[in-house]
Amino acid sequence: MKKICTLISMVILVMSCRLSGQSNFQLSPEAFEQKARETGVQILDVRTPEEFKSGYIAGALQANWYEPKEFADRTQHLDPKKPILIYCASGVRSGEAAKMLRTKGFTVYELTGGLNKYKKEGRAIVTDQPVKQLSEADFEKLTTSSSTVLVDFGAAWCPPCRKMEPVLAELQQELPNQFALQKLDGGVQIDLMKSLNVDALPHFLVYKNGVKTWEKQGIVSLDELKKAIQ
């Protein structure tokens, strides 16, 4: 009798979840916010860069679902061993992206109602302060600030950019006082990126005595960076 009662309770629970449109992988704003505080999770915003700039959940990475090449390139750097918390504006795009990511072996939790519902419930989001656009003259000053300058166009929300952070830290440890690192926000310095033909992040350039001597886009090994600088 006890087993029958337990079985009936489980069936009722499953049916109620289906009727409400919820599942273990579809989280309410409250549950999403709580899970986002856990260690070892990856938060993914699949909106456009313009939408992202208007406000995002703290710690989020960004990969535009409307740009298949960008989405594939950025998400390939996510850790399949860590769960993904995914969201968009209303939940439609993130639902489509979640299905695709699950086929690649990721565990994905969706924010029901998207960021719109998240904000309506009064949950905190991050809104970046406006940053000054650098002119070409400003950039020239940066590239001549030292005899050797490594310019890093990246962003905190860019998965491969985050992957490069420990590499850059190790580079600074191994080559102390041999170069100056200039980090530029690729989500902000749009005009400068256009003039330099920087169309994806991360993007690295080396200048020696004000002259560009090396350039590469994407993930770069420590050895390759050391050779470019030395």
mmCIF file of the C-alpha atoms, coordinates in Angstrom:
data_MODEL
# 
_entry.id   MODEL 
# 
loop_
_atom_site.group_PDB 
_atom_site.id 
_atom_site.type_symbol 
_atom_site.label_atom_id 
_atom_site.label_alt_id 
_atom_site.label_comp_id 
_atom_site.label_asym_id 
_atom_site.label_entity_id 
_atom_site.label_seq_id 
_atom_site.pdbx_PDB_ins_code 
_atom_site.Cartn_x 
_atom_site.Cartn_y 
_atom_site.Cartn_z 
_atom_site.occupancy 
_atom_site.B_iso_or_equiv 
_atom_site.pdbx_formal_charge 
_atom_site.auth_seq_id 
_atom_site.auth_comp_id 
_atom_site.auth_asym_id 
_atom_site.auth_atom_id 
_atom_site.pdbx_PDB_model_num 
ATOM 1   C CA . MET A 1 1   ? 0.000  0.000  0.000   1.00 0.00 ? 1   MET A CA 1 
ATOM 2   C CA . LYS A 1 2   ? 2.840  2.358  0.885   1.00 0.00 ? 2   LYS A CA 1 
ATOM 3   C CA . LYS A 1 3   ? 4.506  1.713  -2.496  1.00 0.00 ? 3   LYS A CA 1 
ATOM 4   C CA . ILE A 1 4   ? 1.244  2.429  -4.318  1.00 0.00 ? 4   ILE A CA 1 
ATOM 5   C CA . CYS A 1 5   ? 0.831  5.760  -2.473  1.00 0.00 ? 5   CYS A CA 1 
ATOM 6   C CA . THR A 1 6   ? 4.402  6.751  -3.309  1.00 0.00 ? 6   THR A CA 1 
ATOM 7   C CA . LEU A 1 7   ? 3.850  5.880  -6.977  1.00 0.00 ? 7   LEU A CA 1 
ATOM 8   C CA . ILE A 1 8   ? 0.641  7.909  -7.097  1.00 0.00 ? 8   ILE A CA 1 
ATOM 9   C CA . SER A 1 9   ? 2.424  10.903 -5.532  1.00 0.00 ? 9   SER A CA 1 
ATOM 10  C CA . MET A 1 10  ? 5.186  10.722 -8.138  1.00 0.00 ? 10  MET A CA 1 
ATOM 11  C CA . VAL A 1 11  ? 2.668  10.579 -10.986 1.00 0.00 ? 11  VAL A CA 1 
ATOM 12  C CA . ILE A 1 12  ? 0.781  13.573 -9.601  1.00 0.00 ? 12  ILE A CA 1 
ATOM 13  C CA . LEU A 1 13  ? 4.045  15.526 -9.278  1.00 0.00 ? 13  LEU A CA 1 
ATOM 14  C CA . VAL A 1 14  ? 5.097  14.769 -12.853 1.00 0.00 ? 14  VAL A CA 1 
ATOM 15  C CA . MET A 1 15  ? 1.646  15.679 -14.201 1.00 0.00 ? 15  MET A CA 1 
ATOM 16  C CA . SER A 1 16  ? 1.561  18.952 -12.279 1.00 0.00 ? 16  SER A CA 1 
ATOM 17  C CA . CYS A 1 17  ? 4.966  19.870 -13.664 1.00 0.00 ? 17  CYS A CA 1 
ATOM 18  C CA . ARG A 1 18  ? 3.832  19.171 -17.210 1.00 0.00 ? 18  ARG A CA 1 
ATOM 19  C CA . LEU A 1 19  ? 0.628  21.109 -16.781 1.00 0.00 ? 19  LEU A CA 1 
ATOM 20  C CA . SER A 1 20  ? 2.467  24.134 -15.460 1.00 0.00 ? 20  SER A CA 1 
ATOM 21  C CA . GLY A 1 21  ? 5.011  23.974 -18.286 1.00 0.00 ? 21  GLY A CA 1 
ATOM 22  C CA . GLN A 1 22  ? 7.840  23.432 -15.790 1.00 0.00 ? 22  GLN A CA 1 
ATOM 23  C CA . SER A 1 23  ? 10.494 20.739 -15.561 1.00 0.00 ? 23  SER A CA 1 
ATOM 24  C CA . ASN A 1 24  ? 13.685 20.167 -13.626 1.00 0.00 ? 24  ASN A CA 1 
ATOM 25  C CA . PHE A 1 25  ? 15.497 22.047 -16.410 1.00 0.00 ? 25  PHE A CA 1 
ATOM 26  C CA . GLN A 1 26  ? 13.078 24.985 -16.600 1.00 0.00 ? 26  GLN A CA 1 
ATOM 27  C CA . LEU A 1 27  ? 13.646 27.325 -13.692 1.00 0.00 ? 27  LEU A CA 1 
ATOM 28  C CA . SER A 1 28  ? 11.531 30.149 -12.367 1.00 0.00 ? 28  SER A CA 1 
ATOM 29  C CA . PRO A 1 29  ? 13.343 33.498 -11.958 1.00 0.00 ? 29  PRO A CA 1 
ATOM 30  C CA . GLU A 1 30  ? 13.716 32.802 -8.244  1.00 0.00 ? 30  GLU A CA 1 
ATOM 31  C CA . ALA A 1 31  ? 15.161 29.320 -8.770  1.00 0.00 ? 31  ALA A CA 1 
ATOM 32  C CA . PHE A 1 32  ? 17.381 30.586 -11.597 1.00 0.00 ? 32  PHE A CA 1 
ATOM 33  C CA . GLU A 1 33  ? 18.773 33.351 -9.381  1.00 0.00 ? 33  GLU A CA 1 
ATOM 34  C CA . GLN A 1 34  ? 19.507 30.874 -6.595  1.00 0.00 ? 34  GLN A CA 1 
ATOM 35  C CA . LYS A 1 35  ? 21.226 28.406 -8.903  1.00 0.00 ? 35  LYS A CA 1 
ATOM 36  C CA . ALA A 1 36  ? 23.297 31.217 -10.447 1.00 0.00 ? 36  ALA A CA 1 
ATOM 37  C CA . ARG A 1 37  ? 24.879 31.734 -7.031  1.00 0.00 ? 37  ARG A CA 1 
ATOM 38  C CA . GLU A 1 38  ? 26.245 28.181 -6.989  1.00 0.00 ? 38  GLU A CA 1 
ATOM 39  C CA . THR A 1 39  ? 29.892 27.587 -7.810  1.00 0.00 ? 39  THR A CA 1 
ATOM 40  C CA . GLY A 1 40  ? 30.788 25.783 -11.007 1.00 0.00 ? 40  GLY A CA 1 
ATOM 41  C CA . VAL A 1 41  ? 27.881 27.017 -13.156 1.00 0.00 ? 41  VAL A CA 1 
ATOM 42  C CA . GLN A 1 42  ? 28.070 28.832 -16.497 1.00 0.00 ? 42  GLN A CA 1 
ATOM 43  C CA . ILE A 1 43  ? 25.532 31.564 -17.241 1.00 0.00 ? 43  ILE A CA 1 
ATOM 44  C CA . LEU A 1 44  ? 24.849 32.098 -20.941 1.00 0.00 ? 44  LEU A CA 1 
ATOM 45  C CA . ASP A 1 45  ? 23.008 35.063 -22.478 1.00 0.00 ? 45  ASP A CA 1 
ATOM 46  C CA . VAL A 1 46  ? 21.986 34.288 -26.071 1.00 0.00 ? 46  VAL A CA 1 
ATOM 47  C CA . ARG A 1 47  ? 20.673 37.784 -26.938 1.00 0.00 ? 47  ARG A CA 1 
ATOM 48  C CA . THR A 1 48  ? 22.285 40.251 -29.322 1.00 0.00 ? 48  THR A CA 1 
ATOM 49  C CA . PRO A 1 49  ? 25.223 42.440 -28.200 1.00 0.00 ? 49  PRO A CA 1 
ATOM 50  C CA . GLU A 1 50  ? 22.921 45.466 -28.167 1.00 0.00 ? 50  GLU A CA 1 
ATOM 51  C CA . GLU A 1 51  ? 20.449 43.720 -25.861 1.00 0.00 ? 51  GLU A CA 1 
ATOM 52  C CA . PHE A 1 52  ? 23.278 42.520 -23.645 1.00 0.00 ? 52  PHE A CA 1 
ATOM 53  C CA . LYS A 1 53  ? 24.605 46.046 -23.189 1.00 0.00 ? 53  LYS A CA 1 
ATOM 54  C CA . SER A 1 54  ? 21.223 47.184 -21.918 1.00 0.00 ? 54  SER A CA 1 
ATOM 55  C CA . GLY A 1 55  ? 21.555 44.877 -18.910 1.00 0.00 ? 55  GLY A CA 1 
ATOM 56  C CA . TYR A 1 56  ? 22.469 41.280 -18.079 1.00 0.00 ? 56  TYR A CA 1 
ATOM 57  C CA . ILE A 1 57  ? 22.656 38.810 -15.209 1.00 0.00 ? 57  ILE A CA 1 
ATOM 58  C CA . ALA A 1 58  ? 25.939 39.090 -13.280 1.00 0.00 ? 58  ALA A CA 1 
ATOM 59  C CA . GLY A 1 59  ? 28.621 36.700 -14.506 1.00 0.00 ? 59  GLY A CA 1 
ATOM 60  C CA . ALA A 1 60  ? 26.898 35.986 -17.826 1.00 0.00 ? 60  ALA A CA 1 
ATOM 61  C CA . LEU A 1 61  ? 28.733 35.050 -21.004 1.00 0.00 ? 61  LEU A CA 1 
ATOM 62  C CA . GLN A 1 62  ? 27.237 36.212 -24.297 1.00 0.00 ? 62  GLN A CA 1 
ATOM 63  C CA . ALA A 1 63  ? 26.745 34.318 -27.575 1.00 0.00 ? 63  ALA A CA 1 
ATOM 64  C CA . ASN A 1 64  ? 24.232 35.655 -30.100 1.00 0.00 ? 64  ASN A CA 1 
ATOM 65  C CA . TRP A 1 65  ? 21.807 32.879 -31.140 1.00 0.00 ? 65  TRP A CA 1 
ATOM 66  C CA . TYR A 1 66  ? 20.926 34.883 -34.271 1.00 0.00 ? 66  TYR A CA 1 
ATOM 67  C CA . GLU A 1 67  ? 24.554 34.590 -35.462 1.00 0.00 ? 67  GLU A CA 1 
ATOM 68  C CA . PRO A 1 68  ? 25.195 30.829 -35.906 1.00 0.00 ? 68  PRO A CA 1 
ATOM 69  C CA . LYS A 1 69  ? 28.936 31.184 -36.549 1.00 0.00 ? 69  LYS A CA 1 
ATOM 70  C CA . GLU A 1 70  ? 29.474 33.380 -33.487 1.00 0.00 ? 70  GLU A CA 1 
ATOM 71  C CA . PHE A 1 71  ? 27.289 31.126 -31.340 1.00 0.00 ? 71  PHE A CA 1 
ATOM 72  C CA . ALA A 1 72  ? 29.164 27.982 -32.377 1.00 0.00 ? 72  ALA A CA 1 
ATOM 73  C CA . ASP A 1 73  ? 32.563 29.626 -31.940 1.00 0.00 ? 73  ASP A CA 1 
ATOM 74  C CA . ARG A 1 74  ? 31.866 30.956 -28.452 1.00 0.00 ? 74  ARG A CA 1 
ATOM 75  C CA . THR A 1 75  ? 29.999 27.979 -27.041 1.00 0.00 ? 75  THR A CA 1 
ATOM 76  C CA . GLN A 1 76  ? 32.728 25.547 -28.095 1.00 0.00 ? 76  GLN A CA 1 
ATOM 77  C CA . HIS A 1 77  ? 34.785 27.022 -25.259 1.00 0.00 ? 77  HIS A CA 1 
ATOM 78  C CA . LEU A 1 78  ? 32.198 26.222 -22.585 1.00 0.00 ? 78  LEU A CA 1 
ATOM 79  C CA . ASP A 1 79  ? 32.946 23.398 -20.148 1.00 0.00 ? 79  ASP A CA 1 
ATOM 80  C CA . PRO A 1 80  ? 30.673 20.382 -20.801 1.00 0.00 ? 80  PRO A CA 1 
ATOM 81  C CA . LYS A 1 81  ? 31.275 19.218 -17.229 1.00 0.00 ? 81  LYS A CA 1 
ATOM 82  C CA . LYS A 1 82  ? 29.617 22.322 -15.799 1.00 0.00 ? 82  LYS A CA 1 
ATOM 83  C CA . PRO A 1 83  ? 25.881 23.084 -16.080 1.00 0.00 ? 83  PRO A CA 1 
ATOM 84  C CA . ILE A 1 84  ? 24.721 26.001 -18.204 1.00 0.00 ? 84  ILE A CA 1 
ATOM 85  C CA . LEU A 1 85  ? 22.086 28.483 -17.041 1.00 0.00 ? 85  LEU A CA 1 
ATOM 86  C CA . ILE A 1 86  ? 20.686 29.950 -20.248 1.00 0.00 ? 86  ILE A CA 1 
ATOM 87  C CA . TYR A 1 87  ? 18.393 32.900 -20.941 1.00 0.00 ? 87  TYR A CA 1 
ATOM 88  C CA . CYS A 1 88  ? 17.233 35.404 -23.551 1.00 0.00 ? 88  CYS A CA 1 
ATOM 89  C CA . ALA A 1 89  ? 14.569 38.127 -23.477 1.00 0.00 ? 89  ALA A CA 1 
ATOM 90  C CA . SER A 1 90  ? 11.453 35.956 -23.283 1.00 0.00 ? 90  SER A CA 1 
ATOM 91  C CA . GLY A 1 91  ? 12.650 32.343 -23.366 1.00 0.00 ? 91  GLY A CA 1 
ATOM 92  C CA . VAL A 1 92  ? 12.129 31.504 -27.040 1.00 0.00 ? 92  VAL A CA 1 
ATOM 93  C CA . ARG A 1 93  ? 15.717 31.822 -28.283 1.00 0.00 ? 93  ARG A CA 1 
ATOM 94  C CA . SER A 1 94  ? 17.172 30.294 -25.139 1.00 0.00 ? 94  SER A CA 1 
ATOM 95  C CA . GLY A 1 95  ? 14.811 27.323 -25.524 1.00 0.00 ? 95  GLY A CA 1 
ATOM 96  C CA . GLU A 1 96  ? 16.071 26.693 -29.064 1.00 0.00 ? 96  GLU A CA 1 
ATOM 97  C CA . ALA A 1 97  ? 19.688 27.145 -28.014 1.00 0.00 ? 97  ALA A CA 1 
ATOM 98  C CA . ALA A 1 98  ? 19.211 24.828 -25.032 1.00 0.00 ? 98  ALA A CA 1 
ATOM 99  C CA . LYS A 1 99  ? 17.986 22.020 -27.287 1.00 0.00 ? 99  LYS A CA 1 
ATOM 100 C CA . MET A 1 100 ? 21.050 22.357 -29.491 1.00 0.00 ? 100 MET A CA 1 
ATOM 101 C CA . LEU A 1 101 ? 23.473 22.473 -26.565 1.00 0.00 ? 101 LEU A CA 1 
ATOM 102 C CA . ARG A 1 102 ? 21.908 19.369 -25.022 1.00 0.00 ? 102 ARG A CA 1 
ATOM 103 C CA . THR A 1 103 ? 22.663 17.446 -28.223 1.00 0.00 ? 103 THR A CA 1 
ATOM 104 C CA . LYS A 1 104 ? 26.315 18.291 -27.568 1.00 0.00 ? 104 LYS A CA 1 
ATOM 105 C CA . GLY A 1 105 ? 26.216 16.776 -24.100 1.00 0.00 ? 105 GLY A CA 1 
ATOM 106 C CA . PHE A 1 106 ? 25.624 19.899 -21.984 1.00 0.00 ? 106 PHE A CA 1 
ATOM 107 C CA . THR A 1 107 ? 23.285 20.014 -18.998 1.00 0.00 ? 107 THR A CA 1 
ATOM 108 C CA . VAL A 1 108 ? 21.201 23.143 -19.581 1.00 0.00 ? 108 VAL A CA 1 
ATOM 109 C CA . TYR A 1 109 ? 18.752 24.963 -17.296 1.00 0.00 ? 109 TYR A CA 1 
ATOM 110 C CA . GLU A 1 110 ? 16.402 27.522 -18.868 1.00 0.00 ? 110 GLU A CA 1 
ATOM 111 C CA . LEU A 1 111 ? 15.051 30.727 -17.358 1.00 0.00 ? 111 LEU A CA 1 
ATOM 112 C CA . THR A 1 112 ? 11.291 30.594 -17.894 1.00 0.00 ? 112 THR A CA 1 
ATOM 113 C CA . GLY A 1 113 ? 9.915  33.899 -19.123 1.00 0.00 ? 113 GLY A CA 1 
ATOM 114 C CA . GLY A 1 114 ? 13.417 35.105 -19.910 1.00 0.00 ? 114 GLY A CA 1 
ATOM 115 C CA . LEU A 1 115 ? 15.068 38.260 -18.647 1.00 0.00 ? 115 LEU A CA 1 
ATOM 116 C CA . ASN A 1 116 ? 11.818 40.201 -19.080 1.00 0.00 ? 116 ASN A CA 1 
ATOM 117 C CA . LYS A 1 117 ? 10.115 38.156 -16.352 1.00 0.00 ? 117 LYS A CA 1 
ATOM 118 C CA . TYR A 1 118 ? 13.324 38.146 -14.285 1.00 0.00 ? 118 TYR A CA 1 
ATOM 119 C CA . LYS A 1 119 ? 13.341 41.958 -14.233 1.00 0.00 ? 119 LYS A CA 1 
ATOM 120 C CA . LYS A 1 120 ? 9.594  42.240 -13.655 1.00 0.00 ? 120 LYS A CA 1 
ATOM 121 C CA . GLU A 1 121 ? 10.068 40.298 -10.442 1.00 0.00 ? 121 GLU A CA 1 
ATOM 122 C CA . GLY A 1 122 ? 12.597 42.918 -9.323  1.00 0.00 ? 122 GLY A CA 1 
ATOM 123 C CA . ARG A 1 123 ? 15.675 40.707 -9.573  1.00 0.00 ? 123 ARG A CA 1 
ATOM 124 C CA . ALA A 1 124 ? 18.997 42.492 -9.984  1.00 0.00 ? 124 ALA A CA 1 
ATOM 125 C CA . ILE A 1 125 ? 20.786 42.810 -13.298 1.00 0.00 ? 125 ILE A CA 1 
ATOM 126 C CA . VAL A 1 126 ? 24.054 44.495 -14.242 1.00 0.00 ? 126 VAL A CA 1 
ATOM 127 C CA . THR A 1 127 ? 24.035 47.672 -16.318 1.00 0.00 ? 127 THR A CA 1 
ATOM 128 C CA . ASP A 1 128 ? 27.476 48.831 -17.396 1.00 0.00 ? 128 ASP A CA 1 
ATOM 129 C CA . GLN A 1 129 ? 28.403 52.490 -17.187 1.00 0.00 ? 129 GLN A CA 1 
ATOM 130 C CA . PRO A 1 130 ? 29.129 54.182 -20.535 1.00 0.00 ? 130 PRO A CA 1 
ATOM 131 C CA . VAL A 1 131 ? 32.800 53.995 -21.523 1.00 0.00 ? 131 VAL A CA 1 
ATOM 132 C CA . LYS A 1 132 ? 34.556 56.541 -23.724 1.00 0.00 ? 132 LYS A CA 1 
ATOM 133 C CA . GLN A 1 133 ? 35.248 55.487 -27.293 1.00 0.00 ? 133 GLN A CA 1 
ATOM 134 C CA . LEU A 1 134 ? 38.971 55.658 -28.036 1.00 0.00 ? 134 LEU A CA 1 
ATOM 135 C CA . SER A 1 135 ? 40.102 57.559 -31.097 1.00 0.00 ? 135 SER A CA 1 
ATOM 136 C CA . GLU A 1 136 ? 42.909 56.403 -33.402 1.00 0.00 ? 136 GLU A CA 1 
ATOM 137 C CA . ALA A 1 137 ? 45.120 59.024 -31.751 1.00 0.00 ? 137 ALA A CA 1 
ATOM 138 C CA . ASP A 1 138 ? 44.307 57.562 -28.325 1.00 0.00 ? 138 ASP A CA 1 
ATOM 139 C CA . PHE A 1 139 ? 45.150 54.095 -29.607 1.00 0.00 ? 139 PHE A CA 1 
ATOM 140 C CA . GLU A 1 140 ? 48.481 55.315 -30.990 1.00 0.00 ? 140 GLU A CA 1 
ATOM 141 C CA . LYS A 1 141 ? 49.388 56.610 -27.533 1.00 0.00 ? 141 LYS A CA 1 
ATOM 142 C CA . LEU A 1 142 ? 48.626 53.184 -26.065 1.00 0.00 ? 142 LEU A CA 1 
ATOM 143 C CA . THR A 1 143 ? 50.761 51.370 -28.616 1.00 0.00 ? 143 THR A CA 1 
ATOM 144 C CA . THR A 1 144 ? 53.717 53.674 -27.970 1.00 0.00 ? 144 THR A CA 1 
ATOM 145 C CA . SER A 1 145 ? 53.409 53.606 -24.165 1.00 0.00 ? 145 SER A CA 1 
ATOM 146 C CA . SER A 1 146 ? 56.212 51.016 -24.064 1.00 0.00 ? 146 SER A CA 1 
ATOM 147 C CA . SER A 1 147 ? 58.791 49.614 -26.489 1.00 0.00 ? 147 SER A CA 1 
ATOM 148 C CA . THR A 1 148 ? 56.686 46.440 -26.743 1.00 0.00 ? 148 THR A CA 1 
ATOM 149 C CA . VAL A 1 149 ? 52.915 46.492 -26.306 1.00 0.00 ? 149 VAL A CA 1 
ATOM 150 C CA . LEU A 1 150 ? 50.455 43.601 -26.400 1.00 0.00 ? 150 LEU A CA 1 
ATOM 151 C CA . VAL A 1 151 ? 46.927 44.785 -27.198 1.00 0.00 ? 151 VAL A CA 1 
ATOM 152 C CA . ASP A 1 152 ? 44.099 42.497 -26.130 1.00 0.00 ? 152 ASP A CA 1 
ATOM 153 C CA . PHE A 1 153 ? 40.627 43.152 -27.559 1.00 0.00 ? 153 PHE A CA 1 
ATOM 154 C CA . GLY A 1 154 ? 38.364 41.055 -25.344 1.00 0.00 ? 154 GLY A CA 1 
ATOM 155 C CA . ALA A 1 155 ? 35.325 41.157 -23.091 1.00 0.00 ? 155 ALA A CA 1 
ATOM 156 C CA . ALA A 1 156 ? 34.250 39.697 -19.761 1.00 0.00 ? 156 ALA A CA 1 
ATOM 157 C CA . TRP A 1 157 ? 31.212 38.078 -21.407 1.00 0.00 ? 157 TRP A CA 1 
ATOM 158 C CA . CYS A 1 158 ? 33.228 36.356 -24.167 1.00 0.00 ? 158 CYS A CA 1 
ATOM 159 C CA . PRO A 1 159 ? 33.923 32.633 -23.392 1.00 0.00 ? 159 PRO A CA 1 
ATOM 160 C CA . PRO A 1 160 ? 37.245 32.348 -25.318 1.00 0.00 ? 160 PRO A CA 1 
ATOM 161 C CA . CYS A 1 161 ? 38.378 35.672 -23.810 1.00 0.00 ? 161 CYS A CA 1 
ATOM 162 C CA . ARG A 1 162 ? 37.878 34.267 -20.314 1.00 0.00 ? 162 ARG A CA 1 
ATOM 163 C CA . LYS A 1 163 ? 39.786 31.170 -21.385 1.00 0.00 ? 163 LYS A CA 1 
ATOM 164 C CA . MET A 1 164 ? 42.747 33.393 -22.298 1.00 0.00 ? 164 MET A CA 1 
ATOM 165 C CA . GLU A 1 165 ? 42.902 35.183 -18.938 1.00 0.00 ? 165 GLU A CA 1 
ATOM 166 C CA . PRO A 1 166 ? 45.119 32.604 -17.137 1.00 0.00 ? 166 PRO A CA 1 
ATOM 167 C CA . VAL A 1 167 ? 47.363 32.455 -20.224 1.00 0.00 ? 167 VAL A CA 1 
ATOM 168 C CA . LEU A 1 168 ? 47.878 36.222 -20.129 1.00 0.00 ? 168 LEU A CA 1 
ATOM 169 C CA . ALA A 1 169 ? 48.520 36.104 -16.388 1.00 0.00 ? 169 ALA A CA 1 
ATOM 170 C CA . GLU A 1 170 ? 51.177 33.431 -16.906 1.00 0.00 ? 170 GLU A CA 1 
ATOM 171 C CA . LEU A 1 171 ? 52.695 35.433 -19.745 1.00 0.00 ? 171 LEU A CA 1 
ATOM 172 C CA . GLN A 1 172 ? 53.114 38.443 -17.451 1.00 0.00 ? 172 GLN A CA 1 
ATOM 173 C CA . GLN A 1 173 ? 54.770 36.245 -14.837 1.00 0.00 ? 173 GLN A CA 1 
ATOM 174 C CA . GLU A 1 174 ? 57.207 34.664 -17.290 1.00 0.00 ? 174 GLU A CA 1 
ATOM 175 C CA . LEU A 1 175 ? 58.091 37.893 -19.110 1.00 0.00 ? 175 LEU A CA 1 
ATOM 176 C CA . PRO A 1 176 ? 58.057 40.553 -16.392 1.00 0.00 ? 176 PRO A CA 1 
ATOM 177 C CA . ASN A 1 177 ? 58.873 44.103 -17.527 1.00 0.00 ? 177 ASN A CA 1 
ATOM 178 C CA . GLN A 1 178 ? 59.296 42.935 -21.146 1.00 0.00 ? 178 GLN A CA 1 
ATOM 179 C CA . PHE A 1 179 ? 55.988 44.270 -22.461 1.00 0.00 ? 179 PHE A CA 1 
ATOM 180 C CA . ALA A 1 180 ? 52.953 46.357 -21.568 1.00 0.00 ? 180 ALA A CA 1 
ATOM 181 C CA . LEU A 1 181 ? 49.519 44.745 -21.727 1.00 0.00 ? 181 LEU A CA 1 
ATOM 182 C CA . GLN A 1 182 ? 46.733 47.017 -22.976 1.00 0.00 ? 182 GLN A CA 1 
ATOM 183 C CA . LYS A 1 183 ? 43.284 45.445 -22.524 1.00 0.00 ? 183 LYS A CA 1 
ATOM 184 C CA . LEU A 1 184 ? 40.473 46.993 -24.563 1.00 0.00 ? 184 LEU A CA 1 
ATOM 185 C CA . ASP A 1 185 ? 36.783 46.182 -24.210 1.00 0.00 ? 185 ASP A CA 1 
ATOM 186 C CA . GLY A 1 186 ? 35.627 44.656 -27.484 1.00 0.00 ? 186 GLY A CA 1 
ATOM 187 C CA . GLY A 1 187 ? 32.021 45.270 -26.525 1.00 0.00 ? 187 GLY A CA 1 
ATOM 188 C CA . VAL A 1 188 ? 32.636 49.008 -26.290 1.00 0.00 ? 188 VAL A CA 1 
ATOM 189 C CA . GLN A 1 189 ? 35.433 50.059 -28.645 1.00 0.00 ? 189 GLN A CA 1 
ATOM 190 C CA . ILE A 1 190 ? 33.402 49.344 -31.775 1.00 0.00 ? 190 ILE A CA 1 
ATOM 191 C CA . ASP A 1 191 ? 34.712 52.279 -33.861 1.00 0.00 ? 191 ASP A CA 1 
ATOM 192 C CA . LEU A 1 192 ? 38.329 51.406 -33.127 1.00 0.00 ? 192 LEU A CA 1 
ATOM 193 C CA . MET A 1 193 ? 37.725 47.742 -33.944 1.00 0.00 ? 193 MET A CA 1 
ATOM 194 C CA . LYS A 1 194 ? 36.255 48.689 -37.320 1.00 0.00 ? 194 LYS A CA 1 
ATOM 195 C CA . SER A 1 195 ? 39.257 50.838 -38.196 1.00 0.00 ? 195 SER A CA 1 
ATOM 196 C CA . LEU A 1 196 ? 41.620 47.997 -37.248 1.00 0.00 ? 196 LEU A CA 1 
ATOM 197 C CA . ASN A 1 197 ? 39.530 45.277 -38.951 1.00 0.00 ? 197 ASN A CA 1 
ATOM 198 C CA . VAL A 1 198 ? 38.953 43.458 -35.670 1.00 0.00 ? 198 VAL A CA 1 
ATOM 199 C CA . ASP A 1 199 ? 35.779 41.451 -36.272 1.00 0.00 ? 199 ASP A CA 1 
ATOM 200 C CA . ALA A 1 200 ? 35.836 38.804 -33.516 1.00 0.00 ? 200 ALA A CA 1 
ATOM 201 C CA . LEU A 1 201 ? 37.060 38.325 -29.956 1.00 0.00 ? 201 LEU A CA 1 
ATOM 202 C CA . PRO A 1 202 ? 39.583 37.802 -28.543 1.00 0.00 ? 202 PRO A CA 1 
ATOM 203 C CA . HIS A 1 203 ? 41.975 39.587 -30.903 1.00 0.00 ? 203 HIS A CA 1 
ATOM 204 C CA . PHE A 1 204 ? 45.636 40.202 -30.098 1.00 0.00 ? 204 PHE A CA 1 
ATOM 205 C CA . LEU A 1 205 ? 48.147 42.620 -31.615 1.00 0.00 ? 205 LEU A CA 1 
ATOM 206 C CA . VAL A 1 206 ? 51.809 43.244 -30.791 1.00 0.00 ? 206 VAL A CA 1 
ATOM 207 C CA . TYR A 1 207 ? 53.414 46.637 -31.386 1.00 0.00 ? 207 TYR A CA 1 
ATOM 208 C CA . LYS A 1 208 ? 57.155 47.285 -31.152 1.00 0.00 ? 208 LYS A CA 1 
ATOM 209 C CA . ASN A 1 209 ? 58.211 50.910 -31.080 1.00 0.00 ? 209 ASN A CA 1 
ATOM 210 C CA . GLY A 1 210 ? 54.773 51.835 -32.374 1.00 0.00 ? 210 GLY A CA 1 
ATOM 211 C CA . VAL A 1 211 ? 54.851 49.428 -35.336 1.00 0.00 ? 211 VAL A CA 1 
ATOM 212 C CA . LYS A 1 212 ? 52.528 46.420 -35.547 1.00 0.00 ? 212 LYS A CA 1 
ATOM 213 C CA . THR A 1 213 ? 54.646 43.256 -35.786 1.00 0.00 ? 213 THR A CA 1 
ATOM 214 C CA . TRP A 1 214 ? 52.132 40.494 -35.056 1.00 0.00 ? 214 TRP A CA 1 
ATOM 215 C CA . GLU A 1 215 ? 48.384 39.890 -34.961 1.00 0.00 ? 215 GLU A CA 1 
ATOM 216 C CA . LYS A 1 216 ? 46.107 36.925 -34.284 1.00 0.00 ? 216 LYS A CA 1 
ATOM 217 C CA . GLN A 1 217 ? 42.447 36.260 -33.525 1.00 0.00 ? 217 GLN A CA 1 
ATOM 218 C CA . GLY A 1 218 ? 41.087 33.590 -31.200 1.00 0.00 ? 218 GLY A CA 1 
ATOM 219 C CA . ILE A 1 219 ? 42.770 31.286 -28.700 1.00 0.00 ? 219 ILE A CA 1 
ATOM 220 C CA . VAL A 1 220 ? 46.566 31.689 -28.677 1.00 0.00 ? 220 VAL A CA 1 
ATOM 221 C CA . SER A 1 221 ? 49.068 29.487 -26.855 1.00 0.00 ? 221 SER A CA 1 
ATOM 222 C CA . LEU A 1 222 ? 51.486 30.845 -24.272 1.00 0.00 ? 222 LEU A CA 1 
ATOM 223 C CA . ASP A 1 223 ? 54.474 29.881 -26.439 1.00 0.00 ? 223 ASP A CA 1 
ATOM 224 C CA . GLU A 1 224 ? 53.058 31.716 -29.430 1.00 0.00 ? 224 GLU A CA 1 
ATOM 225 C CA . LEU A 1 225 ? 52.542 34.884 -27.420 1.00 0.00 ? 225 LEU A CA 1 
ATOM 226 C CA . LYS A 1 226 ? 56.054 34.662 -25.976 1.00 0.00 ? 226 LYS A CA 1 
ATOM 227 C CA . LYS A 1 227 ? 57.561 34.355 -29.463 1.00 0.00 ? 227 LYS A CA 1 
ATOM 228 C CA . ALA A 1 228 ? 55.531 37.317 -30.709 1.00 0.00 ? 228 ALA A CA 1 
ATOM 229 C CA . ILE A 1 229 ? 56.781 39.477 -27.829 1.00 0.00 ? 229 ILE A CA 1 
ATOM 230 C CA . GLN A 1 230 ? 60.398 38.352 -27.738 1.00 0.00 ? 230 GLN A CA 1 
# 
